[in-house]
mmCIF file of C-alpha atoms in Angstrom:
data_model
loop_
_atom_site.group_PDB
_atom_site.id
_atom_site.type_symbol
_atom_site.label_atom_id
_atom_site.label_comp_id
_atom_site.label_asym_id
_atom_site.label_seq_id
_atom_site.Cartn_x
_atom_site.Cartn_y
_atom_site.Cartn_z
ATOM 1 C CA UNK A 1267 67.142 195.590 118.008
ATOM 2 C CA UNK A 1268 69.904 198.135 116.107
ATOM 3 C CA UNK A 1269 72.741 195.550 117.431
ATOM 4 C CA UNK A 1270 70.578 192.383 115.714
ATOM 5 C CA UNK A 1271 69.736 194.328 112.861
ATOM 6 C CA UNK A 1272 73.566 195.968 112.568
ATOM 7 C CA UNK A 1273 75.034 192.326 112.645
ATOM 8 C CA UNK A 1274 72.465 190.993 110.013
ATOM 9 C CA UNK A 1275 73.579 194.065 107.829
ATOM 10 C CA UNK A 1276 76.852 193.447 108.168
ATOM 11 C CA UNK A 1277 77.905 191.681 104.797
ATOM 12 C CA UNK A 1278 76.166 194.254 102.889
ATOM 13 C CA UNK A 1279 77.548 197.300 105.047
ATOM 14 C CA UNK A 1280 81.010 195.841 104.471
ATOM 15 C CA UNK A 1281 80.014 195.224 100.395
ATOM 16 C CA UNK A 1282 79.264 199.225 100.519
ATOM 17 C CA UNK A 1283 82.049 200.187 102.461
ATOM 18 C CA UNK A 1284 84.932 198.559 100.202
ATOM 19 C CA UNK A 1285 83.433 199.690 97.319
ATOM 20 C CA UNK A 1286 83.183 203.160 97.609
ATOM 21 C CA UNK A 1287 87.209 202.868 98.997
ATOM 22 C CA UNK A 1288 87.906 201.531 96.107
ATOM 23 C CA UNK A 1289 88.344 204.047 94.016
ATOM 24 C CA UNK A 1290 90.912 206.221 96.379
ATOM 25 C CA UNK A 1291 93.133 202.943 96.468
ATOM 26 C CA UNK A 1292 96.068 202.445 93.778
ATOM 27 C CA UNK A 1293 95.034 200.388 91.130
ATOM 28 C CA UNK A 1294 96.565 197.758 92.205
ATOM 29 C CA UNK A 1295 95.628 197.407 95.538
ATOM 30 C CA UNK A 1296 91.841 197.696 94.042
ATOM 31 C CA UNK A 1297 89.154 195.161 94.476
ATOM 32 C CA UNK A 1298 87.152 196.412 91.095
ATOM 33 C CA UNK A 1299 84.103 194.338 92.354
ATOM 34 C CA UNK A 1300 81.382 194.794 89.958
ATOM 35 C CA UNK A 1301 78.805 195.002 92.105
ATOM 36 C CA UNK A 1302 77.689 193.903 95.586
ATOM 37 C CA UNK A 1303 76.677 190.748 94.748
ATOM 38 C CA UNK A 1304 80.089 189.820 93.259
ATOM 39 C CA UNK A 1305 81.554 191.769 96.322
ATOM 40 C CA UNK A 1306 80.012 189.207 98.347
ATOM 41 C CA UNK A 1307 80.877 186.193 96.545
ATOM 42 C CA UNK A 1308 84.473 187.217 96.471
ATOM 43 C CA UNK A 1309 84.795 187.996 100.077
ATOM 44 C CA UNK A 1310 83.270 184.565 100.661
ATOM 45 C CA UNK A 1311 86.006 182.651 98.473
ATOM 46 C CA UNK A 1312 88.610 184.908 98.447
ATOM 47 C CA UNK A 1313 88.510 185.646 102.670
ATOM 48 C CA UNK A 1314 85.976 183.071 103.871
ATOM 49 C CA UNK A 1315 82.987 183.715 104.736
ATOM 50 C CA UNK A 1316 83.410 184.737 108.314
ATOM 51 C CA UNK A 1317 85.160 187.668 106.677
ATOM 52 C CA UNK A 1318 81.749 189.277 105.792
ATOM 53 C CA UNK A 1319 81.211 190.241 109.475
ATOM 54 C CA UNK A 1320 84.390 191.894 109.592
ATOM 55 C CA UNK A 1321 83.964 195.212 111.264
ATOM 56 C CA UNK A 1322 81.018 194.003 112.787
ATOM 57 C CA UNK A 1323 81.719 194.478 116.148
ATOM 58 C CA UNK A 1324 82.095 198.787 115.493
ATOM 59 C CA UNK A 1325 79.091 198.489 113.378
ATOM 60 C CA UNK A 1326 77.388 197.170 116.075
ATOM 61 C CA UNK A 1327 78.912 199.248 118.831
ATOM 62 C CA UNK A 1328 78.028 202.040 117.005
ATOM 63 C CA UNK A 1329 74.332 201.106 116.723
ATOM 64 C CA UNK A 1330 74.363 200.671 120.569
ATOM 65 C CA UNK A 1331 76.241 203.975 121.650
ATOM 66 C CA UNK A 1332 74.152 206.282 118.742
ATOM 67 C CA UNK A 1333 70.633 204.477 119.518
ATOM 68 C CA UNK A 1334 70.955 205.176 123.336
ATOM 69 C CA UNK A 1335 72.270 208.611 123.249
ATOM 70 C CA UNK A 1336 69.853 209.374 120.744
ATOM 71 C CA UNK A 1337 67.002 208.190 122.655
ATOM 72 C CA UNK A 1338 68.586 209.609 126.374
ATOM 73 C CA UNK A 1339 69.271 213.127 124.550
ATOM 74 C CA UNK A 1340 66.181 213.725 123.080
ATOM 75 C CA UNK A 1341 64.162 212.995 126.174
ATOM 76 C CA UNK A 1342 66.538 215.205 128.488
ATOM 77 C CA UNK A 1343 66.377 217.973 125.628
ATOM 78 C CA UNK A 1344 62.751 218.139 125.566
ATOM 79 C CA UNK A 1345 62.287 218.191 129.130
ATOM 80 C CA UNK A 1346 65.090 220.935 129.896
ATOM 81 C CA UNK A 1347 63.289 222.818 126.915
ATOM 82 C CA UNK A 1348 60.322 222.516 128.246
ATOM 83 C CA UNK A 1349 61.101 223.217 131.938
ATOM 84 C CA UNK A 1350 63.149 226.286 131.065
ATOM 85 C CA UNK A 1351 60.855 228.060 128.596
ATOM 86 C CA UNK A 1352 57.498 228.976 128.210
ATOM 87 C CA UNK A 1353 57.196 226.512 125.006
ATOM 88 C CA UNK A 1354 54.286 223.720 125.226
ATOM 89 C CA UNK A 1355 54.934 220.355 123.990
ATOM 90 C CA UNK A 1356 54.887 220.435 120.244
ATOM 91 C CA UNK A 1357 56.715 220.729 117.180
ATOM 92 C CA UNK A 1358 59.375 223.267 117.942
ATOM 93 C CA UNK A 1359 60.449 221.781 121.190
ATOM 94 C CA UNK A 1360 60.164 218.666 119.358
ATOM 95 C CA UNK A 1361 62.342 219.883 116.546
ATOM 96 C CA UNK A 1362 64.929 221.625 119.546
ATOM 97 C CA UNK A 1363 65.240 218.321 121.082
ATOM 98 C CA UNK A 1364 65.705 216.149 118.157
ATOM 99 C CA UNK A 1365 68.089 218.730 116.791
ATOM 100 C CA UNK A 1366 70.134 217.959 120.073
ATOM 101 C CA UNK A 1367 69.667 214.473 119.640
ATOM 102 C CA UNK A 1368 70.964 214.385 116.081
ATOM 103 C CA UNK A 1369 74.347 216.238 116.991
ATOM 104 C CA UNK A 1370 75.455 213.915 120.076
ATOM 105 C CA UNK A 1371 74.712 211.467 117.493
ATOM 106 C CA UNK A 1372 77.146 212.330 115.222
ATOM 107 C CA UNK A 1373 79.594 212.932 117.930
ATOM 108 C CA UNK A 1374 79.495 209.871 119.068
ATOM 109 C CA UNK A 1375 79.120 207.709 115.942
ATOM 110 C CA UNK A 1376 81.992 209.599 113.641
ATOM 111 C CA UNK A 1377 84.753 208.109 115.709
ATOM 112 C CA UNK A 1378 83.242 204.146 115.170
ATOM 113 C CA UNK A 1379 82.159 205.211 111.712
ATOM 114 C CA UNK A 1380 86.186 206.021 110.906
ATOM 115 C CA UNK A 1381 86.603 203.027 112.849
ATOM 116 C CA UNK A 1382 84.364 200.086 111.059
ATOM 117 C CA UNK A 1383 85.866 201.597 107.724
ATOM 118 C CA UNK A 1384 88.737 200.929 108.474
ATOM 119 C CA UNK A 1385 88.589 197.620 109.826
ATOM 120 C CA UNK A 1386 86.265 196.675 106.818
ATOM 121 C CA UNK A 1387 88.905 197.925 104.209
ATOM 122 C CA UNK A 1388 92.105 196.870 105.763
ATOM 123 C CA UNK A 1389 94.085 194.368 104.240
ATOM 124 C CA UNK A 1390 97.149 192.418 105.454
ATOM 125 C CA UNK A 1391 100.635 193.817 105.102
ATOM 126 C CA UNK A 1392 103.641 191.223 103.345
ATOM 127 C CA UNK A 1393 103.634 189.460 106.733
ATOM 128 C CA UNK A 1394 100.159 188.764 106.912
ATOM 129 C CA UNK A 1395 99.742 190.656 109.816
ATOM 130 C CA UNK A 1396 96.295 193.154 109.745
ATOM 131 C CA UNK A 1397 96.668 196.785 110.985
ATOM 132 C CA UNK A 1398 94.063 196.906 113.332
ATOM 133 C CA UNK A 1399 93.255 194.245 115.935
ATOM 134 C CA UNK A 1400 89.857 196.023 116.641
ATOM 135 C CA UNK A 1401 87.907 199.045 117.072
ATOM 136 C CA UNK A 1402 89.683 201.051 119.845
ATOM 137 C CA UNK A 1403 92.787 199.663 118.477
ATOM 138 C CA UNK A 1404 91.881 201.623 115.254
ATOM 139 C CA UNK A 1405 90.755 204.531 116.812
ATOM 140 C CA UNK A 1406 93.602 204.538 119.257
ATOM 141 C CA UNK A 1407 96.198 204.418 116.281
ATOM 142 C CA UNK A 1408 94.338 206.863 114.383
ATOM 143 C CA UNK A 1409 94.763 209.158 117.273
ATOM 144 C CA UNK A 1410 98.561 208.748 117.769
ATOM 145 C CA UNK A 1411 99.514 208.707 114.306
ATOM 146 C CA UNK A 1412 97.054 211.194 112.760
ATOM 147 C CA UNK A 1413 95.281 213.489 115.773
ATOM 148 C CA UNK A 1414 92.232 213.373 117.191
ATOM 149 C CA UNK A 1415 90.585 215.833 114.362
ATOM 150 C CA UNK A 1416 91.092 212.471 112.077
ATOM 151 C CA UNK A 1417 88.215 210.341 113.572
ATOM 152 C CA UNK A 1418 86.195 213.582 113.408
ATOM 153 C CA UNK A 1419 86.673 213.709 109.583
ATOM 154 C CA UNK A 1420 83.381 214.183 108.066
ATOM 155 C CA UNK A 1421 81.557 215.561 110.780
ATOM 156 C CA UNK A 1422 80.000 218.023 108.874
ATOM 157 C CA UNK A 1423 78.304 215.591 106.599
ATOM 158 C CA UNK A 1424 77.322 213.025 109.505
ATOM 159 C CA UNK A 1425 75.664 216.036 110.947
ATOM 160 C CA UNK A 1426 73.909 216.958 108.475
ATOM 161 C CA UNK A 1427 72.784 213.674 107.801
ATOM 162 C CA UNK A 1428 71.710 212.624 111.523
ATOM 163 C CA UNK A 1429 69.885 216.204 112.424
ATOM 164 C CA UNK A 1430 66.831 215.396 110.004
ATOM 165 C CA UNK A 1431 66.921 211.919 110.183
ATOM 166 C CA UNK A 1432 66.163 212.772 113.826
ATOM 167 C CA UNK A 1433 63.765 215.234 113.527
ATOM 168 C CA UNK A 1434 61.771 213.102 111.037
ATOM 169 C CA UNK A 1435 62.177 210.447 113.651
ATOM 170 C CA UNK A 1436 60.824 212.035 116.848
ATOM 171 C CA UNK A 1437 58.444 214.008 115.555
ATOM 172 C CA UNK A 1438 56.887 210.863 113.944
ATOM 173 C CA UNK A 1439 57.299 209.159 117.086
ATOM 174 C CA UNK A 1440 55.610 211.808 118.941
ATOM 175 C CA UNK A 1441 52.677 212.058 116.344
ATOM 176 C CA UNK A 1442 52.412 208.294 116.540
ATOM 177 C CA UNK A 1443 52.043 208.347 120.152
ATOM 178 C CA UNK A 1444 49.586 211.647 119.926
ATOM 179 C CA UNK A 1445 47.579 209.392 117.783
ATOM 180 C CA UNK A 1446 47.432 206.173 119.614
ATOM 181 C CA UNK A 1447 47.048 208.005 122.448
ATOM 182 C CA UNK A 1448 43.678 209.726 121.314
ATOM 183 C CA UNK A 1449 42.084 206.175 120.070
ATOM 184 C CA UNK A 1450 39.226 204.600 122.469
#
């Protein structure tokens, strides 16, 4: 379901993303798209319109990789937390677990976040020739060129967005289930 929905999103992920670079380009490397309906439309007859899923395959990726090690983290998490202490099942072990959850996802998503950026803002050099042939070819580069602290760049941020978005998550998911659970 996050790969469908991730490749569906695509166009409009990739409208976001080259926007908000725009502004750090030079000006006259800069797209100065409007908005992202006119992002769209330009992509479309400026690139073609398979150019709207480029990046797709990171975005993608990434929705795979952060969707199962959310989902595998939180449920090892809450067990270990549960075997280990004295706790009962409830909201702090569900908070512990999907705090855990939330940090091995933005481990594992920063370096394919850096990644689909970059594929989605690249543009061809004089020879027509693109940077990046694909995600780990991005990442790889990155690596070589810049260390590997560079596809960790924002970390902080990523963490502090995926920690409550997983706690919000979980525990809804386990009050949900509570609830359905309870009905005759």
């Amino acid at each position: 379901a996050g790969a469908i929905g991730a490749a569906v999103g695509n166009p409009a992920d990739l409208a976001m993303v080259r926007m908000q670079a725009d502004g750090r380009l030079p000006l006259e490397l800069r797209r100065n798209y409007k908005h992202g309906g006119e992002a769209l439309m330009r992509v479309v007859r400026e690139e073609g319109v398979l150019a709207l899923w480029r990046g797709c395959s990171p975005t993608v990726t990434r929705a795979m990789i952060v969707t199962a090690s959310q989902m595998a983290v939180y449920d090892k998490s809450k067990a270990v937390i549960l075997d280990t202490s004295k706790m009962a099942d409830g909201l702090a072990v569900q908070t512990g677990a999907s705090f855990c959850a939330g940090i091995v996802a933005a481990l594992t998503s920063n370096p394919i976040d850096l990644a689909k950026s970059r594929l989605m803002t690249m543009k061809p050099d004089a020879n027509g020739k693109m940077p990046y042939t694909g995600t780990f070819d991005c990442i790889l580069k990155t690596v070589r060129h810049e260390g590997v602290g560079a596809v960790y760049k924002g970390l902080i941020p990523t963490t502090a967005r995926q920690v409550p978005l997983n706690v919000v998550r979980f525990v809804s998911v386990e009050w949900c289930k509570k609830m359905l659970t309870n009905i005759d």
